[in-house]
Short mmCIF file of C-alpha atoms in Angstrom, two decimals:
data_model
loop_
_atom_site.label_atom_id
_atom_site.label_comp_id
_atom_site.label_asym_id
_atom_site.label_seq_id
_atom_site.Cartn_x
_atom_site.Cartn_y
_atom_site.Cartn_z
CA UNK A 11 0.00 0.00 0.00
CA UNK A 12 1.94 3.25 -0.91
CA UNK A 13 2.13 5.59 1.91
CA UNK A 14 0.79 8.88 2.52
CA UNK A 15 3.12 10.74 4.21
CA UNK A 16 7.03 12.37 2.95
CA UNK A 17 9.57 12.82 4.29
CA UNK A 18 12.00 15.97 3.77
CA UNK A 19 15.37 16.60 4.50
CA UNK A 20 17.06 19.83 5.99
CA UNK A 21 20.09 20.70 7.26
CA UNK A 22 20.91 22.24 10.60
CA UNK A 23 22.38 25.39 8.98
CA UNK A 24 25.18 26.96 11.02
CA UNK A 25 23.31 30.45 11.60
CA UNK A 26 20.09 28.62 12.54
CA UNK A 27 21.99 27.51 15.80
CA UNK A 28 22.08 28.77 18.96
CA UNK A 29 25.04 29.35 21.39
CA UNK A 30 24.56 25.95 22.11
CA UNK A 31 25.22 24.57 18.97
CA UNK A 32 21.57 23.00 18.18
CA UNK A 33 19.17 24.81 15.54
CA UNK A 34 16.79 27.36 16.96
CA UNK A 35 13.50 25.82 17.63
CA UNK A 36 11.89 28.83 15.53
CA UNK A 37 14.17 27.26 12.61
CA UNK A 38 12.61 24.22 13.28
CA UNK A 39 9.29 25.29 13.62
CA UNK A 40 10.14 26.89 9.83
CA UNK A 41 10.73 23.29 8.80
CA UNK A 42 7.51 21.25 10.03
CA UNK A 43 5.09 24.59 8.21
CA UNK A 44 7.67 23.59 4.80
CA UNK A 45 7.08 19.82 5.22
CA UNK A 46 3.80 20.45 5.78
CA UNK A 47 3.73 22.88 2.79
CA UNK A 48 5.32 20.38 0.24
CA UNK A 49 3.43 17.45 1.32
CA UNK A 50 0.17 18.97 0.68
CA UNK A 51 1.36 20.58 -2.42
CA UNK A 52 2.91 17.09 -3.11
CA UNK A 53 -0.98 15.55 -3.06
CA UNK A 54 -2.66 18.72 -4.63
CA UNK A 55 -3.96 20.96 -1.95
CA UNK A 56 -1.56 22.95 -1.60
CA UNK A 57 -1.43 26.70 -1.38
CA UNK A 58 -0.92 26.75 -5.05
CA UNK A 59 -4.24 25.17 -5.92
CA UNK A 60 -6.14 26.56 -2.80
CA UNK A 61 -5.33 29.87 -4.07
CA UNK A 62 -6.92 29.26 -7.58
CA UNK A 63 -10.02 28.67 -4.97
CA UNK A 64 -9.39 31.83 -3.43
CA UNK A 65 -8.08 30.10 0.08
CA UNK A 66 -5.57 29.42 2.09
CA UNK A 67 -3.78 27.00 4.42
CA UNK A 68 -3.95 28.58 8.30
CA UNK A 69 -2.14 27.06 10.89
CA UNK A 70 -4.33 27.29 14.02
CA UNK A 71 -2.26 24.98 16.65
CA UNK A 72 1.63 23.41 16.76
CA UNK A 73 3.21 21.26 19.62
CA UNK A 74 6.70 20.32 19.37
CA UNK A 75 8.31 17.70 21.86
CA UNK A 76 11.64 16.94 21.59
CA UNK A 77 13.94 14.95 22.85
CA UNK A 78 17.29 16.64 21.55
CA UNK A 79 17.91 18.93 18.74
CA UNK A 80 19.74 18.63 15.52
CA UNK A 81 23.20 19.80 16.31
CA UNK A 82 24.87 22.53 13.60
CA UNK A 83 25.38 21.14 10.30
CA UNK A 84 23.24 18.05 10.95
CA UNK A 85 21.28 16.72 8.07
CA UNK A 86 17.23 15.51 9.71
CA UNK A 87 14.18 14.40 8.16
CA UNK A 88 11.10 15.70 8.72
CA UNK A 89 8.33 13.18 7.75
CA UNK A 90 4.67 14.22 7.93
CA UNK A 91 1.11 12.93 6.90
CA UNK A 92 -2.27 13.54 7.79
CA UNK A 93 -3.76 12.20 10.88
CA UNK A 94 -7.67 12.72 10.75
CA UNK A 95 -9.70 15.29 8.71
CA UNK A 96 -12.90 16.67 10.80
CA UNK A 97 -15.06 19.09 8.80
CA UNK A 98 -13.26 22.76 9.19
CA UNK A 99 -9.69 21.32 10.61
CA UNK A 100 -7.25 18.65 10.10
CA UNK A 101 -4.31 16.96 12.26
CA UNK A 102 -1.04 16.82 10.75
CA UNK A 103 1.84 14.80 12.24
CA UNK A 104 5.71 14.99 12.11
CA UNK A 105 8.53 13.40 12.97
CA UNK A 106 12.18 14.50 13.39
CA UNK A 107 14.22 11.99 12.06
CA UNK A 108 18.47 11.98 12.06
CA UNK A 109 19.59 10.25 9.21
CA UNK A 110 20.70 7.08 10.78
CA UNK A 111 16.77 6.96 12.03
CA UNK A 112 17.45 8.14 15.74
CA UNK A 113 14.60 9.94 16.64
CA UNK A 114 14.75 13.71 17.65
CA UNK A 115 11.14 14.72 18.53
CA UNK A 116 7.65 14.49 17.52
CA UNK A 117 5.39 17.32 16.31
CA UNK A 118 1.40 17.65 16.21
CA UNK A 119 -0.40 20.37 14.67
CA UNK A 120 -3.69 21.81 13.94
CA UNK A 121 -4.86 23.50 10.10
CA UNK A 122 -7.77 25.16 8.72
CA UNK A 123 -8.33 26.19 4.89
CA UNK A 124 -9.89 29.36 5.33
CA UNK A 125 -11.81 31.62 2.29
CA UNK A 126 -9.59 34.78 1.58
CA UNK A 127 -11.84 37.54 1.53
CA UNK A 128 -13.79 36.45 4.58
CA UNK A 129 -11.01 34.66 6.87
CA UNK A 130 -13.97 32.03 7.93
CA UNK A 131 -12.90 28.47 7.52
CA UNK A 132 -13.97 26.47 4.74
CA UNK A 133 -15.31 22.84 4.91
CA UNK A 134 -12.36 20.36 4.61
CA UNK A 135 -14.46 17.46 3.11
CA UNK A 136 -15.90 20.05 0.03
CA UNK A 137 -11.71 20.83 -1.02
CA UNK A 138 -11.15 18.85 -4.28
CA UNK A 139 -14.55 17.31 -3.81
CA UNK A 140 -13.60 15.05 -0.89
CA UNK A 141 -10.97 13.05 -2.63
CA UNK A 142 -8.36 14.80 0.43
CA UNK A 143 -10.08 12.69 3.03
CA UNK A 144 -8.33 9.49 1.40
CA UNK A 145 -4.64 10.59 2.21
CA UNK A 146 -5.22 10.54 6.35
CA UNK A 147 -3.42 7.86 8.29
CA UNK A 148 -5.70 7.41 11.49
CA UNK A 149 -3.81 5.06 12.65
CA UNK A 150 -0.12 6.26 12.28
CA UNK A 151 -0.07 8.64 15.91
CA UNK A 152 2.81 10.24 17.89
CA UNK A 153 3.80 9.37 21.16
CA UNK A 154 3.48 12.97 22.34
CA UNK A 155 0.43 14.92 24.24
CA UNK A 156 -2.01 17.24 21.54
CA UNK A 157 -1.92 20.97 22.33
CA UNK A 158 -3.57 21.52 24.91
CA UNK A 159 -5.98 24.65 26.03
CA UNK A 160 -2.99 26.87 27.74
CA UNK A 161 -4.74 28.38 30.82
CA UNK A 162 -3.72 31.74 31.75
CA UNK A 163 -4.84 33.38 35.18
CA UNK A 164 -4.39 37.17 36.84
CA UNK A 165 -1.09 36.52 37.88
CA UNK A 166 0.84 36.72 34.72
CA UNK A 167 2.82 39.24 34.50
CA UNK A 168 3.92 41.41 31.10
CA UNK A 169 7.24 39.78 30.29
CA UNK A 170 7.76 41.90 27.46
CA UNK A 171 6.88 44.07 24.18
CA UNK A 172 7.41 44.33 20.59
CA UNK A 173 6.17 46.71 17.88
CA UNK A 174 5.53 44.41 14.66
CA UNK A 175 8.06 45.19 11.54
CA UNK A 176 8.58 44.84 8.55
CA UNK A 177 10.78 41.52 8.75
CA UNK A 178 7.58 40.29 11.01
CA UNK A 179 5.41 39.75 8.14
CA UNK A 180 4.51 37.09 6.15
CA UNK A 181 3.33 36.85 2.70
CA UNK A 182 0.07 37.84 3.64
CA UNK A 183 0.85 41.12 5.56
CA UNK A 184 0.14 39.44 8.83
CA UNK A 185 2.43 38.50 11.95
CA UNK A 186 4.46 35.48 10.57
CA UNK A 187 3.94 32.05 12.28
CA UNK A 188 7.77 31.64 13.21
CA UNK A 189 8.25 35.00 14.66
CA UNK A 190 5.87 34.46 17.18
CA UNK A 191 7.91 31.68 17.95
CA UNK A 192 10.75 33.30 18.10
CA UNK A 193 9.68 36.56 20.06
CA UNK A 194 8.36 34.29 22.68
CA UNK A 195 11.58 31.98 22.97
CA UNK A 196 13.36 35.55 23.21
CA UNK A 197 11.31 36.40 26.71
CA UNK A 198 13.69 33.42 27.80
CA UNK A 199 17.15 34.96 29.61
CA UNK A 200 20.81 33.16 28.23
CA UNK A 201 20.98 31.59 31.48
CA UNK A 202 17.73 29.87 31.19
CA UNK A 203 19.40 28.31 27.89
CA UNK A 204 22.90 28.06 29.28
CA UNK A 205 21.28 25.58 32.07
CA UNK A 206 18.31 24.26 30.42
CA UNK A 207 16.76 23.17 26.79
CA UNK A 208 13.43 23.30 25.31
CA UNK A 209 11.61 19.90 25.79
CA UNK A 210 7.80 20.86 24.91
CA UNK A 211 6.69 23.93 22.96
CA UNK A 212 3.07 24.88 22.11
CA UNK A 213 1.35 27.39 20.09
CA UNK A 214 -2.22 28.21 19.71
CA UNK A 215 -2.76 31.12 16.75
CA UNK A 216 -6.03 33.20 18.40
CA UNK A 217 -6.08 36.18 15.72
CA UNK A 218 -3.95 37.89 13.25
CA UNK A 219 -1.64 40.98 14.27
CA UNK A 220 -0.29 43.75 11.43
CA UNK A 221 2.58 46.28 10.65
CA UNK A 222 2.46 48.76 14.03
CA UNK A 223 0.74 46.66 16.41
CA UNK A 224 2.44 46.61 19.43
CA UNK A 225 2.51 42.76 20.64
CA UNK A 226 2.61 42.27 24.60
CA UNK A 227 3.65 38.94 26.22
CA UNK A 228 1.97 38.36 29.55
CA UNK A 229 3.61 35.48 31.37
CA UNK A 230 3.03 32.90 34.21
CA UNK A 231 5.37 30.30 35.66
CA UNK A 232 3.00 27.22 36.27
CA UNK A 233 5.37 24.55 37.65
CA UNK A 234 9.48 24.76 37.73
CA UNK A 235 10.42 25.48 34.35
CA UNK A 236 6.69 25.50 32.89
CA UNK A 237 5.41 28.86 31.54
CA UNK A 238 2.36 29.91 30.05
CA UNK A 239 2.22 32.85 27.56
CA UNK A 240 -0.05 35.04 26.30
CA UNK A 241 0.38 37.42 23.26
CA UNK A 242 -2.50 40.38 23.33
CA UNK A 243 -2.11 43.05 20.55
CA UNK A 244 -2.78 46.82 20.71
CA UNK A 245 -3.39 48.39 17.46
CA UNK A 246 -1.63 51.60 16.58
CA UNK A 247 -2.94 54.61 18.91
CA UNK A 248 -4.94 52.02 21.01
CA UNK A 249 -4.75 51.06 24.11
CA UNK A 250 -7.22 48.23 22.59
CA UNK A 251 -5.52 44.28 23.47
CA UNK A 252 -6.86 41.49 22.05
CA UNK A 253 -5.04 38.22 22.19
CA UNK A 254 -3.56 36.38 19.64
CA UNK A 255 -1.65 33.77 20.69
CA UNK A 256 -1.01 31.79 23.97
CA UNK A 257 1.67 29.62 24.25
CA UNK A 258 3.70 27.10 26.44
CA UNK A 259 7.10 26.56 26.83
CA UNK A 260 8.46 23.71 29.17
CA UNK A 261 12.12 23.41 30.12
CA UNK A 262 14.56 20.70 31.01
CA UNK A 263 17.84 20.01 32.67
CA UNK A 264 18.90 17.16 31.55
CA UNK B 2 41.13 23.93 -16.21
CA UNK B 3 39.08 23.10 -13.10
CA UNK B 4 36.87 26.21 -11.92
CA UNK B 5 37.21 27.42 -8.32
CA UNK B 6 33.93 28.62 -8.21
CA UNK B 7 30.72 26.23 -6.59
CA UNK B 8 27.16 26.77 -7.44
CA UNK B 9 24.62 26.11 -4.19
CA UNK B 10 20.73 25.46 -5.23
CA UNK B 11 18.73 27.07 -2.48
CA UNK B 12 14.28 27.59 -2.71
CA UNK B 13 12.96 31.11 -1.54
CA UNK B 14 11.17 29.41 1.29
CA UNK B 15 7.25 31.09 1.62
CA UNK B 16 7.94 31.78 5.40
CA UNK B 17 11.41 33.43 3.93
CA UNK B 18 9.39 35.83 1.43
CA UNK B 19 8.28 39.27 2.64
CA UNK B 20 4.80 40.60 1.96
CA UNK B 21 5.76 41.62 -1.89
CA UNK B 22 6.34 37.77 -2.08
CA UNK B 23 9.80 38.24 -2.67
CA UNK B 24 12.49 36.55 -0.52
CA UNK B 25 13.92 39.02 2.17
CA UNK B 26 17.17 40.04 1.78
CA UNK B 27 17.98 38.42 5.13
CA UNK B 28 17.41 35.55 4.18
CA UNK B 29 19.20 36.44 1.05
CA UNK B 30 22.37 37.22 3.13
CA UNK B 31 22.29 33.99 4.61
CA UNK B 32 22.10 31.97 1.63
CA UNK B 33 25.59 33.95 0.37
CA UNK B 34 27.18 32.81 4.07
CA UNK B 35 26.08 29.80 3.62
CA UNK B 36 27.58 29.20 -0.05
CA UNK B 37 30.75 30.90 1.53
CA UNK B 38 30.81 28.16 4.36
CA UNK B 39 29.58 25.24 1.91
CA UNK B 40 32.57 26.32 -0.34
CA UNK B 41 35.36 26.84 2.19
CA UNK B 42 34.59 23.67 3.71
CA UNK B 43 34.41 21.81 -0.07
CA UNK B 44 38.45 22.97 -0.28
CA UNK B 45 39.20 22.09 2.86
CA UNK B 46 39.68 25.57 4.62
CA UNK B 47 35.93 25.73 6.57
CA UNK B 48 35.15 25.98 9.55
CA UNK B 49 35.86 22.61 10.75
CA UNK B 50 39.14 22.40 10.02
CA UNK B 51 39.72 25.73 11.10
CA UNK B 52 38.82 24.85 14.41
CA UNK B 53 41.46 22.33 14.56
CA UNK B 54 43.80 25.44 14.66
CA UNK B 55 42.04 27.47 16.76
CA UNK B 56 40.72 29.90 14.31
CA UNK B 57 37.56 30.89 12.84
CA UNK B 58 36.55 32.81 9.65
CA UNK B 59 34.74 36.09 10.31
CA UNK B 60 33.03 38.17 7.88
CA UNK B 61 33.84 41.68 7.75
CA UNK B 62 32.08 43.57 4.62
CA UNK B 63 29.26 42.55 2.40
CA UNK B 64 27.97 44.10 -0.46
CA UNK B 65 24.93 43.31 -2.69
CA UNK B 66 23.18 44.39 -5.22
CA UNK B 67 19.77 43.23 -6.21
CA UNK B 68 18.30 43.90 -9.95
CA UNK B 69 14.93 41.54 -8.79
CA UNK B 70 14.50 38.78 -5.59
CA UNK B 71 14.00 35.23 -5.76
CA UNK B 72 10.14 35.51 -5.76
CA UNK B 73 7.92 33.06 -3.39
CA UNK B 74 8.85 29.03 -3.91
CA UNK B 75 11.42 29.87 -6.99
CA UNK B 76 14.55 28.11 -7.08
CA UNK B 77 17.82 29.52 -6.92
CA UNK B 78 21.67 29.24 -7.32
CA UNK B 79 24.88 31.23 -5.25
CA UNK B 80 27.59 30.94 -7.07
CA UNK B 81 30.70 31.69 -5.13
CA UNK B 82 34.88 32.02 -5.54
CA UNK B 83 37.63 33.79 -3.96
CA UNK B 84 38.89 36.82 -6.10
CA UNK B 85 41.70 37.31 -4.22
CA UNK B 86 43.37 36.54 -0.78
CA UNK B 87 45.63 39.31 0.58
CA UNK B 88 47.20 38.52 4.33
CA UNK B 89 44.92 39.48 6.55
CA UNK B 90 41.84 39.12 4.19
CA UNK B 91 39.74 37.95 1.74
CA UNK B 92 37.74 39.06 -1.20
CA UNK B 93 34.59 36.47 -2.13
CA UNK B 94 32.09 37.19 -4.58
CA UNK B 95 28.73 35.65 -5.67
CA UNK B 96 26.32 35.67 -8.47
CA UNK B 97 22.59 34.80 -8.09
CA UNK B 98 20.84 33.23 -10.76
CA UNK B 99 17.60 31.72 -11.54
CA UNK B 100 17.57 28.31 -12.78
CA UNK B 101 17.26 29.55 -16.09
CA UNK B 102 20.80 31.74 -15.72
CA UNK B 103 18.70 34.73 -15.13
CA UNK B 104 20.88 37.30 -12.73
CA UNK B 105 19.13 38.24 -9.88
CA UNK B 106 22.31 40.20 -8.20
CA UNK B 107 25.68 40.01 -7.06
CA UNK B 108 27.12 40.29 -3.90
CA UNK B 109 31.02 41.02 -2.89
CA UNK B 110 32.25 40.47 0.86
CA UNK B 111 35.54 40.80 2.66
CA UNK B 112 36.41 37.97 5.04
CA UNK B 113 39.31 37.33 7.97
CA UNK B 114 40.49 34.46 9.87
CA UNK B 115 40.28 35.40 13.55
CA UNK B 116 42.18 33.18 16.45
CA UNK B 117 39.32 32.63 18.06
CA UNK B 118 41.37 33.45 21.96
CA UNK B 119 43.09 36.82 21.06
CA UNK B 120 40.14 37.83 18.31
CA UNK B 121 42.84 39.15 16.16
CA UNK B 122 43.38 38.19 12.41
CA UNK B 123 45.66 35.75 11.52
CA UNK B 124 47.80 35.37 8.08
CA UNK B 125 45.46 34.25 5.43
CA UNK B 126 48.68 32.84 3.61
CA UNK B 127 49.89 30.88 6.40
CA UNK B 128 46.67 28.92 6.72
CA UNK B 129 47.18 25.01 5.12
CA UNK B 130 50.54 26.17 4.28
CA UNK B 131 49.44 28.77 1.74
CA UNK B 132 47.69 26.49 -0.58
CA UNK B 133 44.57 28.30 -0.20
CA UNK B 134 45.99 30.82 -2.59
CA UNK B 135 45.61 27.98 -5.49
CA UNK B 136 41.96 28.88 -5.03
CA UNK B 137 41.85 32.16 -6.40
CA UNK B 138 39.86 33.77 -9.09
CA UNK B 139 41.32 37.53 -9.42
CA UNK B 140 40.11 37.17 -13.63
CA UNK B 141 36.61 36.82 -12.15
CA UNK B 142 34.81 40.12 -11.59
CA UNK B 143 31.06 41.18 -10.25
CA UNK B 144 29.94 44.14 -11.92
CA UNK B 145 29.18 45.89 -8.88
CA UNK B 146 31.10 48.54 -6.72
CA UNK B 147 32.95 47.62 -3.74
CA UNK B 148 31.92 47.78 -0.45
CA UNK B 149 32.41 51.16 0.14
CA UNK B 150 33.49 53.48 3.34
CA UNK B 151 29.86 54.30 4.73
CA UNK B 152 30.67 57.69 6.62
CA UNK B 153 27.66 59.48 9.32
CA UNK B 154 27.50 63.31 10.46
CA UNK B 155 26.14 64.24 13.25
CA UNK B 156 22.83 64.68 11.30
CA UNK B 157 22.46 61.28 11.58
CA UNK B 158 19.39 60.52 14.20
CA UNK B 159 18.12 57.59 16.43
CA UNK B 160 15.64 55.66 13.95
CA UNK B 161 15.33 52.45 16.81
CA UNK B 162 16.79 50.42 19.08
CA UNK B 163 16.98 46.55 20.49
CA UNK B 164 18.27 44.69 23.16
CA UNK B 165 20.13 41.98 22.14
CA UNK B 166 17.73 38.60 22.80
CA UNK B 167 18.22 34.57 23.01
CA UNK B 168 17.27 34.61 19.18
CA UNK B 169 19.94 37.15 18.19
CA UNK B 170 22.54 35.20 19.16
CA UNK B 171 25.12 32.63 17.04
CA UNK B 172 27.01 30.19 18.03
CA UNK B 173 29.79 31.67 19.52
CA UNK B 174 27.41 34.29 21.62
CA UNK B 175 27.96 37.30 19.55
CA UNK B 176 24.75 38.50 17.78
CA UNK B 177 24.44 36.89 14.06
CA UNK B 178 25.16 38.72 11.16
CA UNK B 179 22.24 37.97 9.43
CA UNK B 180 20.21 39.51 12.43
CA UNK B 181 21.80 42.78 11.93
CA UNK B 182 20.74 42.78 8.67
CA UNK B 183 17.22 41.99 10.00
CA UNK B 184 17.34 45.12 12.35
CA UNK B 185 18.50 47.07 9.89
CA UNK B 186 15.68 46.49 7.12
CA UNK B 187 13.20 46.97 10.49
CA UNK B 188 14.42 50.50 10.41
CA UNK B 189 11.94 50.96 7.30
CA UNK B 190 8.27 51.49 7.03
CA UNK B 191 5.60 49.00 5.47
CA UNK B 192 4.91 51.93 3.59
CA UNK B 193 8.65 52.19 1.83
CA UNK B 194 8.53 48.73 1.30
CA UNK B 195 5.52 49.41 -0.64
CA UNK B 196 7.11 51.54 -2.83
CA UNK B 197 10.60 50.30 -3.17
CA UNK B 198 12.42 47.49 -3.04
CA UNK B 199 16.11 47.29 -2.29
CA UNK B 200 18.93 47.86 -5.19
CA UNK B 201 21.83 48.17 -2.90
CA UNK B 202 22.60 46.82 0.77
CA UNK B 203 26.01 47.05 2.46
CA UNK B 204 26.74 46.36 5.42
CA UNK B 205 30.15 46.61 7.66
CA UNK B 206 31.18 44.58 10.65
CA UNK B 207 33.30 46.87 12.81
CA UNK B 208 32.74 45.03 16.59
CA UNK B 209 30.78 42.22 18.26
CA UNK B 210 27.98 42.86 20.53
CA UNK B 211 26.56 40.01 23.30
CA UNK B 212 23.58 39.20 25.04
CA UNK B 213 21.89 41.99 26.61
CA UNK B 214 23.82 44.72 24.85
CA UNK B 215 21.40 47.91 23.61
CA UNK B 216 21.60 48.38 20.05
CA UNK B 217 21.25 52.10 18.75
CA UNK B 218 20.37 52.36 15.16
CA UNK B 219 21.40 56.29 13.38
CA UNK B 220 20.15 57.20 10.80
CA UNK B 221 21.22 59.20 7.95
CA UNK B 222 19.15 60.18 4.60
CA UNK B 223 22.15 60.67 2.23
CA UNK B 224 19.79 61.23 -0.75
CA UNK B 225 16.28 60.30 -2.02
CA UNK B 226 15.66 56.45 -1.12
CA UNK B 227 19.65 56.29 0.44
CA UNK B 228 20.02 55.69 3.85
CA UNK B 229 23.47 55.30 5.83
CA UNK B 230 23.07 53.54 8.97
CA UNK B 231 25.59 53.36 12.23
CA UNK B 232 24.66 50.60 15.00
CA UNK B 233 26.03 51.32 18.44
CA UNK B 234 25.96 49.25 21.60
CA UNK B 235 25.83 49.95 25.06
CA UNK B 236 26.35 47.30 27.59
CA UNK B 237 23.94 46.50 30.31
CA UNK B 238 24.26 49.15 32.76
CA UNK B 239 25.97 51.21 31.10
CA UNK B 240 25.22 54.40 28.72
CA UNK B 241 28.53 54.37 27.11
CA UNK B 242 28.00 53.73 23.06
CA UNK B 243 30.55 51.83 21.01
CA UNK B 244 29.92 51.44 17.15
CA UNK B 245 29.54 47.73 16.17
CA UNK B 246 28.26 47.78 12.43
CA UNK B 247 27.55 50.36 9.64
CA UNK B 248 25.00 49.86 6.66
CA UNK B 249 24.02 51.42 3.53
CA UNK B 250 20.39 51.00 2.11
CA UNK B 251 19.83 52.27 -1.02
CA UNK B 252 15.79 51.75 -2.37
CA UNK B 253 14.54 52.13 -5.60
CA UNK B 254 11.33 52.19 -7.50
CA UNK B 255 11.18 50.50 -10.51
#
């Protein structure tokens, strides 16, 4: 029976590293949305052929759990497929592969295909007339927890601010996927990474932020080394936040 | 007669592309260090071996200049040589092409090998006995000015500033080249991006800057759509300002 997922290879480029010689997980995170990307282009629902529909791909939830990460210059696979379809999302699975099959992490993620013009998702099962529904692999799971609802109380605390740029937007004008990543790993001090590495990261996308919003990340410690985040946006001249991410980040020493 | 030169295939990634659809020239820049590394490394003078003797390759200028980006998913080739190798330096050029040998750009840098204790250049010719002279190209030209001397007056005014996060960071703990280039472009509205695109980016690294370190960006309008640029740090605690980079960002509407 052929297979329905791919696999892709990438190297751990030497400026995708970190000071401790393993690729950024916002690098990484660049590499599950490109596997992701190819496969479904690969099957013919891809970006290419949603646009012709006037829609898009939207990535509404990503958990990453990993066990180490590739080291500079190492070649990895990332092999994904489809898990389930349900009517206005889909699960997508990864896995991060070395070369000689050692296992680096596991990824689970959440999509929508969503019209254009209105942003509202579109139904799943009416994209190429159904025929996407045959690629899932129900049975084909990773050993790793779905994102979960990241619960945020009064006590967090604003951990920090940034105004969106230019280099913070995607093709669409909006608050790229990775930089949220990124500006939330960056709320992190040198000697949190010095002592400790990222072993679960999770990202739920709430709403889209824009050129000149000012993003603010409200942060709570929940257990040793377990924070919850929350990313609320104030529009230009507003005092106005609404949220648009939340977030989790768990550290280990190990 | 063998050539000197390698050709690297990279993709303008979609999360790489700006909201033009065009790949940013950060990105850009580190395709052309990676080609530099990938073709150091091929002759046996990278990194790696330069580790073995204590040393590391540091990039001092780079120049490039842009006639159209890689646009959204298109494939495309660095081509990169040595022009010539002088004692305490390097000239490297590139050429970008589409697969079809259309030229994109060009790009020239300046490189030096550093002992990586005392930071100070060492002899280019004394590195693998001199033989990495054999490598040069000095027939091989880019039709493109030099990097050039990027001079400030004290019109020159604060257009933004960052501290230097987890995410700015390379592997040795000094923030990453490409990052700088990342700031830099930040330093321009949504609205000149618009407008413009880049013809001309240059960029100069004069001193390393660490975790924590303020970064100052001045700004200087030299003439319509060109833009000279000083970056200054100031240490944690401290309000004394040290110039670590200069840049030159030249737009163009065409």
């Amino acid at each position: 029976m052929e297979s329905n997922s791919s696999k892709y290879e990438f190297m751990a480029e030497p400026f995708h590293c970190d000071f401790n010689h393993h690729l950024f997980l916002g690098h990484l995170g660049n590499h599950l949305l490109n596997a992701s990307d190819f496969h479904s282009s690969e099957h013919g629902f891809g970006v290419v052929y949603l646009n012709t529909i006037n829609s898009t791909w939207v990535l509404s939830r990503l958990a990453i759990e990993m066990s180490e990460m590739p080291g500079e210059y190492e070649m990895f696979t990332v092999e994904t497929w489809m898990e389930n379809i349900y009517r206005f999302f889909t699960n997508r699975n990864f896995v991060i592969e070395g070369l000689d099959g050692k296992v680096y992490g596991y990824g689970r993620s959440v999509w929508a295909v969503i019209n254009k013009n209105t942003r509202q998702p579109i139904d799943l099962l009416s994209v190429m007339d159904g025929t996407i529904n045959k690629y899932i692999m129900p049975e084909r799971q990773v050993p790793i927890d779905k994102p979960s609802r990241v619960k945020m109380s009064d006590a967090a605390k604003v951990a920090g601010s940034v105004v969106a740029k230019y280099c913070d937007l995607d093709l669409n004008g909006h608050v790229n996927s990775v930089k949220y990543i990124e500006h939330v790993l960056d709320l992190f001090s040198m000697a949190t990474y010095k002592k400790n590495r990222i072993q679960r990261f999770e990202i739920a996308y709430v709403a889209e932020s824009h050129y000149g919003d000012t993003l603010t990340f409200y942060r709570e410690e929940m257990a040793e080394n377990e924070f919850n985040i929350a990313i609320k946006k104030s529009e230009p001249g507003s005092d106005e936040q609404v949220e648009v991410c939340r977030s989790k980040v768990k550290f280990v020493n190990d």
